[in-house]
Short mmCIF file of C-alpha atoms in Angstrom, two decimals:
data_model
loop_
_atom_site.label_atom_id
_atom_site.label_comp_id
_atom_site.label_asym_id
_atom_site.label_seq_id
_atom_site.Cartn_x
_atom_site.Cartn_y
_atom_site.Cartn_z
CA UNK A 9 53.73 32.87 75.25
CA UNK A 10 50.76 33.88 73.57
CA UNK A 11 50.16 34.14 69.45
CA UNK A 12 49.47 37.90 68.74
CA UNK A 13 47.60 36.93 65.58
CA UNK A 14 45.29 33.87 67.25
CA UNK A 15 45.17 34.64 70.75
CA UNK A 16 46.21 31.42 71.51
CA UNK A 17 49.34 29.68 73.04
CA UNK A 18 52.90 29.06 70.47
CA UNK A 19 52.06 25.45 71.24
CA UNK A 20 48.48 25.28 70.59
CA UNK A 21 49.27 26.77 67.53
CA UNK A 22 51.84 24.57 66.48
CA UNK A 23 49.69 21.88 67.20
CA UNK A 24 46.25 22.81 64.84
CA UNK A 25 48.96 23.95 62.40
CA UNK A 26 50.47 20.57 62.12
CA UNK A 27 53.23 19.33 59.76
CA UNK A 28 51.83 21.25 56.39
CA UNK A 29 53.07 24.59 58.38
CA UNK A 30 49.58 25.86 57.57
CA UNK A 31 48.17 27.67 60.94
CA UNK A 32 44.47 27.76 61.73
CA UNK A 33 43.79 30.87 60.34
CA UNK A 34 44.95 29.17 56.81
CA UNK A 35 48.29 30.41 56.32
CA UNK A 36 51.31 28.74 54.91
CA UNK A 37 53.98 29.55 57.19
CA UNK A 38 56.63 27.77 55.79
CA UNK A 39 56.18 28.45 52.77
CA UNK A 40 56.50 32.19 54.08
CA UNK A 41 59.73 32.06 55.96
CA UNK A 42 62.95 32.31 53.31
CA UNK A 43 64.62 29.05 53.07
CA UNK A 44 62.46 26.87 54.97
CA UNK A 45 61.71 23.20 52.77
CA UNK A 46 58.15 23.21 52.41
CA UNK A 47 56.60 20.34 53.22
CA UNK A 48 54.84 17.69 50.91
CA UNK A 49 51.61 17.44 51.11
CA UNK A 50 49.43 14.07 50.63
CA UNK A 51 47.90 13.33 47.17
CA UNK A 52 44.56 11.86 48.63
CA UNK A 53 41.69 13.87 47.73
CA UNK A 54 40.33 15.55 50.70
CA UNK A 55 37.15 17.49 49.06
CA UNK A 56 34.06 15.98 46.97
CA UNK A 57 34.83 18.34 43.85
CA UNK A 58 37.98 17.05 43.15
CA UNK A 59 36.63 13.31 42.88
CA UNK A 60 36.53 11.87 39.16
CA UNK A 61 32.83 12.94 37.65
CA UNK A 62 30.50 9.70 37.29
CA UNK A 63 29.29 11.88 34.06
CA UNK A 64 33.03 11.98 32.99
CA UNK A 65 32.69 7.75 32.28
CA UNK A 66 28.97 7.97 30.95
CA UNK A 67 30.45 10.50 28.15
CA UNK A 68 33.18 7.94 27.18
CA UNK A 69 30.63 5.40 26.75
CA UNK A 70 28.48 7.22 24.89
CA UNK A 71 31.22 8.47 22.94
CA UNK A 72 32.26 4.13 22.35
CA UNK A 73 28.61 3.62 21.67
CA UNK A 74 27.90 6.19 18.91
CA UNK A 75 31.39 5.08 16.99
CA UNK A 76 30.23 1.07 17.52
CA UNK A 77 26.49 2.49 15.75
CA UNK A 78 28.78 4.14 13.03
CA UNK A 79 30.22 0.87 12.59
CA UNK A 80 27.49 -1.09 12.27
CA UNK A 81 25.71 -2.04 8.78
CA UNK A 82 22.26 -0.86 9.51
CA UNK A 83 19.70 -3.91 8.42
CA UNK A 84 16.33 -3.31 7.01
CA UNK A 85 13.11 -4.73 9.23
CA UNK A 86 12.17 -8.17 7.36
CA UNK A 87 8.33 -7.80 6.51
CA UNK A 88 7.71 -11.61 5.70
CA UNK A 89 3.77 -11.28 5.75
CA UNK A 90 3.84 -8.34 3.31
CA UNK A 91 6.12 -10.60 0.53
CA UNK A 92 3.70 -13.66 0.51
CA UNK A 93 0.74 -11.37 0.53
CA UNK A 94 2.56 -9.67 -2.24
CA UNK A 95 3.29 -12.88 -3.87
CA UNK A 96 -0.46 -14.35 -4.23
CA UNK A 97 -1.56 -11.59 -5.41
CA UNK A 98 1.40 -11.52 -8.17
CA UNK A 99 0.38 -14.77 -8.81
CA UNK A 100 -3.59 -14.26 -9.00
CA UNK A 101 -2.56 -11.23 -11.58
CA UNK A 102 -0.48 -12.77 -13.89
CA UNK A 103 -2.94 -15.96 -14.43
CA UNK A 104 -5.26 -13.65 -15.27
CA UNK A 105 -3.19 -11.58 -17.77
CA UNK A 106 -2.80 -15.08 -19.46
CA UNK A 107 -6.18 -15.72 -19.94
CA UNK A 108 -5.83 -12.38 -21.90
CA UNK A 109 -3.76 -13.23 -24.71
CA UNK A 110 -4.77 -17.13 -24.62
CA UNK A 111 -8.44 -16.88 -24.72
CA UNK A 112 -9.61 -16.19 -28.12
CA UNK A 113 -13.28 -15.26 -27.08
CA UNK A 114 -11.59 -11.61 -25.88
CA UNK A 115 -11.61 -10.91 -29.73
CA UNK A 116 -8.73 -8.31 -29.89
CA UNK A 117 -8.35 -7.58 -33.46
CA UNK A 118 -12.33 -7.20 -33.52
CA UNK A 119 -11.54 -4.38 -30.85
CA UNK A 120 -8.74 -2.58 -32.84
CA UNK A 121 -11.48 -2.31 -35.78
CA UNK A 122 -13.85 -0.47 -32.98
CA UNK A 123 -11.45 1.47 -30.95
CA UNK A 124 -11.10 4.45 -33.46
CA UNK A 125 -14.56 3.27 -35.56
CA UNK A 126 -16.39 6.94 -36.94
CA UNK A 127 -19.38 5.12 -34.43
CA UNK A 128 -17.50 5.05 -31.32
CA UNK A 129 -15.65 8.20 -31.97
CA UNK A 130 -19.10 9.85 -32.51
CA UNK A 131 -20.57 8.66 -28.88
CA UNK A 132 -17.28 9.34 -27.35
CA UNK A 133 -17.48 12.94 -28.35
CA UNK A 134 -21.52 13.05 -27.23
CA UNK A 135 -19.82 11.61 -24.24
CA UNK A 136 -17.61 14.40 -23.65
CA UNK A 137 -19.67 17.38 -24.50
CA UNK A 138 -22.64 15.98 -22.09
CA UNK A 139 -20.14 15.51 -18.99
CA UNK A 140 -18.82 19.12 -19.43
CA UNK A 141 -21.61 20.54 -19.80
CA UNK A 142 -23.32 19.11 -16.69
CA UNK A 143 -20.20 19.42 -14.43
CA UNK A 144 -20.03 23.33 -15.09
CA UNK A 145 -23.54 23.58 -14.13
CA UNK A 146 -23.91 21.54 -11.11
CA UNK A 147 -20.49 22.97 -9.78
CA UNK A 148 -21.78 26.93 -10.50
CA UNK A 149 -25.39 25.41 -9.60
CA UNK A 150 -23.42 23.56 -6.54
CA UNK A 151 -22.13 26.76 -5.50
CA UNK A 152 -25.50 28.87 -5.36
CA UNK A 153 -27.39 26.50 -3.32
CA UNK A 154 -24.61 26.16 -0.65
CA UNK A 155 -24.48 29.92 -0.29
CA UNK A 156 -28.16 29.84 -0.22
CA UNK A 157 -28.25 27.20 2.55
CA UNK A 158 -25.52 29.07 4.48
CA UNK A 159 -27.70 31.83 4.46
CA UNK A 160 -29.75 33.46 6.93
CA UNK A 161 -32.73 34.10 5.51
CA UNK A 162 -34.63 31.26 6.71
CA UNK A 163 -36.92 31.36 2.87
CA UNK A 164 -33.38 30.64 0.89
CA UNK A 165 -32.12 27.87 3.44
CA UNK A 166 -35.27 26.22 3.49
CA UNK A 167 -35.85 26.17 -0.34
CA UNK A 168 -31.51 24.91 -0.78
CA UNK A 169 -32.35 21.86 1.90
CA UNK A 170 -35.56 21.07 0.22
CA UNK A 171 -33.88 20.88 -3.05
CA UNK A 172 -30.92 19.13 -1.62
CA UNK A 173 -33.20 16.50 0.18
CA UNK A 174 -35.51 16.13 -3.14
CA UNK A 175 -32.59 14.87 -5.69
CA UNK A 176 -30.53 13.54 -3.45
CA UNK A 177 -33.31 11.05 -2.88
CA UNK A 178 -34.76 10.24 -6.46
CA UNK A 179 -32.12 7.99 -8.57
CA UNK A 180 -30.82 9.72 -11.54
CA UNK A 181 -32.25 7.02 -13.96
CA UNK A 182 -35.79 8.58 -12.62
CA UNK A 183 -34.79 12.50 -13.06
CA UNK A 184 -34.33 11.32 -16.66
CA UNK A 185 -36.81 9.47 -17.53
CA UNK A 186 -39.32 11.93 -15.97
CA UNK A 187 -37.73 14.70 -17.85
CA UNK A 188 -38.24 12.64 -21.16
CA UNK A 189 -42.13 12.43 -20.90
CA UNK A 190 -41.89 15.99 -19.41
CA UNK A 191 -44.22 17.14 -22.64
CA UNK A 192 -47.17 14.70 -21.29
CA UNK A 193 -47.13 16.91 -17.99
CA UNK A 194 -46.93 19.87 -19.34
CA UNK A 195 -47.61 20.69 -23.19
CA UNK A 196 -46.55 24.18 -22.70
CA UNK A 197 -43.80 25.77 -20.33
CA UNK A 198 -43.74 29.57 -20.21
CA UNK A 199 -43.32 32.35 -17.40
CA UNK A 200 -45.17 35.45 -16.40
CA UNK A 201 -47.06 36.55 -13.85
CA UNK A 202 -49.25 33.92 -11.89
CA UNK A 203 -52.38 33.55 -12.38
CA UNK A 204 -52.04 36.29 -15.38
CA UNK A 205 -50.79 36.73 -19.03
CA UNK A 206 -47.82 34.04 -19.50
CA UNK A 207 -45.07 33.56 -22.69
CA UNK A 208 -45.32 30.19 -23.06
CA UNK A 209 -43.77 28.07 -25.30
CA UNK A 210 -44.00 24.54 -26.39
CA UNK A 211 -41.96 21.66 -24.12
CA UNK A 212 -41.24 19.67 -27.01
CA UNK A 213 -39.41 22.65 -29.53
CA UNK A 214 -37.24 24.36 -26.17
CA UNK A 215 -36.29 20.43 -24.73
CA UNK A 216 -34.41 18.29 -26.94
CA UNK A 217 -32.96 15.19 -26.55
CA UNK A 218 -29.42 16.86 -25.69
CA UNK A 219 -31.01 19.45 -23.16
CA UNK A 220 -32.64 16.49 -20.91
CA UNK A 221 -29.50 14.79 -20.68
CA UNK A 222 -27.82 17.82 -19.55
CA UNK A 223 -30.37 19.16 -17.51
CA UNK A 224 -31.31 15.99 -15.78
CA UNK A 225 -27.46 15.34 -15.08
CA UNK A 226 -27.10 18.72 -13.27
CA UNK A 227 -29.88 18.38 -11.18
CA UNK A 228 -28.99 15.85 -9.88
CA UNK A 229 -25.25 16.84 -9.70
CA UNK A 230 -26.30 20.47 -8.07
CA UNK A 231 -27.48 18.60 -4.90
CA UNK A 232 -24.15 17.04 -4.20
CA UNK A 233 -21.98 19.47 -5.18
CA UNK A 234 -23.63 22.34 -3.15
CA UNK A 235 -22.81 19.81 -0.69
CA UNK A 236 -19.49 19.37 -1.03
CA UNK A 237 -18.91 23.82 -1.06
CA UNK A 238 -20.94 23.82 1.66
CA UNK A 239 -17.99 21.38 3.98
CA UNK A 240 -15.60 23.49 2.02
CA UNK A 241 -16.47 26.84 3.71
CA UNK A 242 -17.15 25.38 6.68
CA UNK A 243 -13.53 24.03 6.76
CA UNK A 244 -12.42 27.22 6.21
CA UNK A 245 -11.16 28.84 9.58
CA UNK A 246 -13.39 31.21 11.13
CA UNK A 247 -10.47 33.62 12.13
CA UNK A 248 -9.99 34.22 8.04
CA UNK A 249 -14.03 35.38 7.87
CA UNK A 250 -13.40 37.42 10.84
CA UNK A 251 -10.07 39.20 9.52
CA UNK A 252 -12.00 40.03 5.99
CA UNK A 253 -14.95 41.51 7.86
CA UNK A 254 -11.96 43.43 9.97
CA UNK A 255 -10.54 44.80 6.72
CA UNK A 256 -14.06 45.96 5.41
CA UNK A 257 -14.16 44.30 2.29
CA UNK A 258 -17.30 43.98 1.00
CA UNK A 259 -19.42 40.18 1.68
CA UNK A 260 -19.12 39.08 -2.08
CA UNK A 261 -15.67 39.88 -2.17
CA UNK A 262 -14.85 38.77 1.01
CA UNK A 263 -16.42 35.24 0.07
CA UNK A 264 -14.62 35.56 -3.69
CA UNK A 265 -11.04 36.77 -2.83
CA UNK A 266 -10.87 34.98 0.72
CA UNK A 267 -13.17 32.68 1.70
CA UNK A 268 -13.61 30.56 -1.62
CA UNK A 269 -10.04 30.18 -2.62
CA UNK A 270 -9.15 28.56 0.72
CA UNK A 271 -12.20 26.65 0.73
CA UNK A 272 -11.06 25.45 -2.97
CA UNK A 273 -8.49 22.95 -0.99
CA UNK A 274 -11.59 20.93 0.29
CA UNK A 275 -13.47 21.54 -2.81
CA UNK A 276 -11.48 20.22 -5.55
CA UNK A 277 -10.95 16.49 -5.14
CA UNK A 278 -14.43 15.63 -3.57
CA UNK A 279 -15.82 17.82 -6.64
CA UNK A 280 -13.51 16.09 -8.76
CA UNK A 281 -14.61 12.52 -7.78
CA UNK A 282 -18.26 13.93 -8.69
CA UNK A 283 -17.23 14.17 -12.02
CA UNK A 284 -15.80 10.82 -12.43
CA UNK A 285 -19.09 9.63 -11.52
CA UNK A 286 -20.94 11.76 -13.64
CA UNK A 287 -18.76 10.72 -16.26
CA UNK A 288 -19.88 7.01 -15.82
CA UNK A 289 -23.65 8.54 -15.12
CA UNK A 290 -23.75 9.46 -18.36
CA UNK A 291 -24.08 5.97 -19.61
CA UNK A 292 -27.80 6.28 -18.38
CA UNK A 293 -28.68 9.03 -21.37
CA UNK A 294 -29.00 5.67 -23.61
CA UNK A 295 -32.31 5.78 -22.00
CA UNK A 296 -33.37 9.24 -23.06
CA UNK A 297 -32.69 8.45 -26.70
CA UNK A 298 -28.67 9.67 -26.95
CA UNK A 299 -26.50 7.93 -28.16
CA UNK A 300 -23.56 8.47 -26.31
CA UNK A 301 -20.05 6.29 -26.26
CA UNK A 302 -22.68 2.90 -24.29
CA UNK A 303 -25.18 3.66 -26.50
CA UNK A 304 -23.44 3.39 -29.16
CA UNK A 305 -21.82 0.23 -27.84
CA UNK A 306 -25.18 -1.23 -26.97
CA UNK A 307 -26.97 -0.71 -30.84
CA UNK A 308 -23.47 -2.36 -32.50
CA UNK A 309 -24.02 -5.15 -29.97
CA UNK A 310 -27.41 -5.74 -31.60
CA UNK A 311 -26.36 -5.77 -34.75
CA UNK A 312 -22.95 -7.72 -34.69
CA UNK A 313 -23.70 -10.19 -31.80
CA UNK A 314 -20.54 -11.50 -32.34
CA UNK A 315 -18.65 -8.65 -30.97
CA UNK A 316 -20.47 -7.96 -27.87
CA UNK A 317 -17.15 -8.62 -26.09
CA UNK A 318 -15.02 -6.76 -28.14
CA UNK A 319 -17.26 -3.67 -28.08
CA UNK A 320 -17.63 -3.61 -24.02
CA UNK A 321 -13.76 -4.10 -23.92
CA UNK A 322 -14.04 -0.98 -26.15
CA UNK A 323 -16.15 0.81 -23.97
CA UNK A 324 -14.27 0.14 -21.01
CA UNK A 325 -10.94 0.89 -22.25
CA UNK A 326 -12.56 4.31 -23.48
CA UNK A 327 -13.83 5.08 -19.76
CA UNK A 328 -10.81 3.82 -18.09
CA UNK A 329 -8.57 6.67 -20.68
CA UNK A 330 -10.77 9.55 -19.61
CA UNK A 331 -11.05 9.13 -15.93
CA UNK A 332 -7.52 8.85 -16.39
CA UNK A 333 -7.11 12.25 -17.68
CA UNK A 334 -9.60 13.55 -15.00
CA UNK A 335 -7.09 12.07 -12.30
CA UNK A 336 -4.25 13.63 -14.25
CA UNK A 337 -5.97 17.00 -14.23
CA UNK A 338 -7.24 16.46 -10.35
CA UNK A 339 -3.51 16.27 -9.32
CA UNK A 340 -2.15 19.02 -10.71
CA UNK A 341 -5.54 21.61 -9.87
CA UNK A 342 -4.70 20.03 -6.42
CA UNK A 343 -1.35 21.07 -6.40
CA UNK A 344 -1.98 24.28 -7.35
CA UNK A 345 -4.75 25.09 -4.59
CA UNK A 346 -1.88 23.54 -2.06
CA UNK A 347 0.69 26.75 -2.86
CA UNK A 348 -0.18 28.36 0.16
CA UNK A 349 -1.31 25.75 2.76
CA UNK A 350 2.59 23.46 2.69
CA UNK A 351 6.08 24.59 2.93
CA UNK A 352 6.79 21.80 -0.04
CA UNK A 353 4.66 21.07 -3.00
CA UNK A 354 4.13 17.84 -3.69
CA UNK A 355 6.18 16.16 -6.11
CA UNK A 356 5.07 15.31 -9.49
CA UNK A 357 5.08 11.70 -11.18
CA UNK A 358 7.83 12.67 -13.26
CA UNK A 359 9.81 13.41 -10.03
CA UNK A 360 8.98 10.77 -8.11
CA UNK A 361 10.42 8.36 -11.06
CA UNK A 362 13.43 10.01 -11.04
CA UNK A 363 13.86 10.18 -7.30
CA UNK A 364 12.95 6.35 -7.81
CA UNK A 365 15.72 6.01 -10.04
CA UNK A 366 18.39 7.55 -8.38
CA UNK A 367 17.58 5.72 -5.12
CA UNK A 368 17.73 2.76 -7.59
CA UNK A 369 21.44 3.30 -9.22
CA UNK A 370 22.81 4.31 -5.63
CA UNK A 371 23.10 7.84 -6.02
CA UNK A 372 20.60 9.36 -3.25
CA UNK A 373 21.75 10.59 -0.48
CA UNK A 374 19.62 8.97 2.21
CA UNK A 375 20.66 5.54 0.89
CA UNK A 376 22.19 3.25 3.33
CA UNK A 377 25.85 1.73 2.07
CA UNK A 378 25.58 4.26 -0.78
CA UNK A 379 28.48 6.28 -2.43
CA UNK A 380 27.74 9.05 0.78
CA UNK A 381 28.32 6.37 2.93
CA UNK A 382 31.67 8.40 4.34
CA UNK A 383 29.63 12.11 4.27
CA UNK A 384 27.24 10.32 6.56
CA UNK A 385 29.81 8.47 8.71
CA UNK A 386 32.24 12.12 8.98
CA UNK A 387 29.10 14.08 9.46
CA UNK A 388 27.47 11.36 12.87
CA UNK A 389 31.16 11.32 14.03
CA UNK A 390 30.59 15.38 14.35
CA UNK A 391 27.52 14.80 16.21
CA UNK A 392 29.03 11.79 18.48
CA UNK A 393 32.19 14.36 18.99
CA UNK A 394 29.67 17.19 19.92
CA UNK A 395 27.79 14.96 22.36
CA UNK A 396 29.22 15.11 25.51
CA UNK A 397 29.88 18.96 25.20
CA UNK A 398 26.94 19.28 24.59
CA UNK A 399 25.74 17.25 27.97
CA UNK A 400 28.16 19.22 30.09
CA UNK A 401 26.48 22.81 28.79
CA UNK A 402 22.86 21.07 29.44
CA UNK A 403 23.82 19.78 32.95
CA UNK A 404 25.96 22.80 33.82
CA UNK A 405 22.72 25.24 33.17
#
């Protein structure tokens, strides 16, 4: 007899069925028919997806692995180079800070009678008013002739690079000097119409000793500042000229409101290292007849040669307090050009000692062994735990 449902014979069927009472056509027969035992069937896998998953064991390791790296005291890299460089020069500086107080030729109470002497307080303040005076110029000067060499106008760019090339080329000593004897050259300075009626004035009564300083300071200073503007702009990205030309705004304003103030981040401490040199430059108006904080040094030399050293450790301890203040005042203009430009400002020294000192007493949070030695611990164990979920999403997709 025939199968109605296979077309093929009761025995053949029996047969491909075989002992599971499954038929060919995939159909459990016994476990159909009402009281028949169904029959066991064999535990060996007999398809490739129900084999273990190699990925299965590589997730247990890594799961071991992470909590043996929790485990583990985490040890600094030795740096043994770094601690005997360190060490020499520890040593270098400390025999030297002995010769300080031992040698006697240093003079130090002769340079507590100078420090705050009416004198030095006098050139200190010539000092000052000299090296403001000049920096304001040369960095408004500075600014001119790097908008003037940025220009198009081939008269204005030629004239700025001429006057860049010109002082940038002479020594400063020479600007002043030549400015001193500036009367032999010319008697009379005035201004009118060339070749016509002139005001003129005499060089001697409109220069004084004060005004060549100054003057021969900033122009020398103009050349490198316009210098340093003119890498500022030209850092500037030229997507921010194009979106103020899209907006209309006007070509002063555009370089005022836009251009400058992002150009400022460039500026400031190349400008600012200008002025710590033109702070020491100013030593050189001893030779123009001032008397500034060295030349006031220099004429109490000559007349207490015993104190020469005393009075240049005066001097120098003077100069090393007000580029000091410079660099104070540097930081914190630099900061405040850097509000838009980083997520984070900087922090400030007063921050940074008391980041230092909490990293010190234990209390920081990225300190190894510290008091959030268990936060860190719980909060890798949530990562470890997440891990090999997280590898079965990525290798699912």
């Amino acid at each position: 007899m025939t199968d109605t449902r296979t077309g093929l014979p009761r025995d053949a069927t029996s047969a491909v069925a075989g002992t599971d009472g499954v038929d060919a056509t995939g159909v459990d027969h016994a476990a159909g028919t009402p009281g028949a035992p169904r029959a066991s069937r064999p535990t060996v896998a007999t398809d490739a997806s129900d084999a273990p998953d190699p990925a299965d064991a590589t997730d247990t390791s890594v799961d071991a692995a992470g909590r043996a790296a929790l485990d583990r005291p985490v040890l600094p890299l030795r740096h043994p180079l770094r601690w005997i460089a360190a060490a020499v020069v520890l040593v270098v500086l400390l025999n030297f800070v002995e010769t300080l107080f031992t040698n006697e030729s240093w003079g130090w109470p002769a340079v507590g009678k100078w420090l705050f002497s009416p004198a030095i307080l006098t050139g200190l303040q010539l000092t000052l008013v000299a090296t403001a005076l000049s920096a304001v110029i040369s960095f408004t000067g500075g600014i001119v002739v790097a908008i003037a060499r940025l220009s198009h106008n081939p008269v204005l760019s030629g004239l700025a690079w001429g006057y860049v090339w010109l002082f940038r080329s002479v020594p400063l000593i020479l600007v002043l000097v030549f400015l001193y004897n500036l009367g032999s050259l010319y008697p009379t300075i005035g201004i009118g119409i060339p070749f016509g009626p002139q005001v003129e004035v005499t060089t001697a009564n409109v220069l004084g000793d004060l005004a060549i300083g100054v003057i021969g300071l900033s122009l020398s200073e103009i050349a490198y500042a316009s210098e340093i503007v003119r890498a500022g702009v030209l850092a500037v990205d030229h997507g921010q000229h194009e979106a103020a030309q899209a907006l209309g705004l006007p070509r002063r304003r555009q370089f005022v409101r836009v251009i400058l103030p992002q150009a400022l981040r460039s500026i400031v401490p190349a400008f600012v290292n200008q002025v710590v040199g033109l702070l020491k430059a100013s030593s050189l108006l001893f030779y123009v007849s001032l008397l500034d904080l060295f030349g006031v040094v220099q004429n109490l030399s000559s007349t207490y040669p015993t104190d020469i050293i005393p009075l240049l450790v005066v001097a120098t301890l003077w100069y090393l307090a007000l580029t000091s203040a410079v660099s104070v005042v540097q930081y914190y203009v630099e900061r405040w050009t850097a509000r838009g430009s980083v997520r984070a400002l900087p922090p400030t020294p007063s921050q940074r000692v008391r980041a230092a000192v909490r990293r010190g007493s234990g209390r920081g949070s990225g300190r190894p062994g510290g008091p959030d030695r268990a936060r860190q611990a719980a909060s890798g164990a949530r990562v470890v735990a997440s891990g090999p979920a997280s590898t079965i999403d990525d290798r699912t997709i």
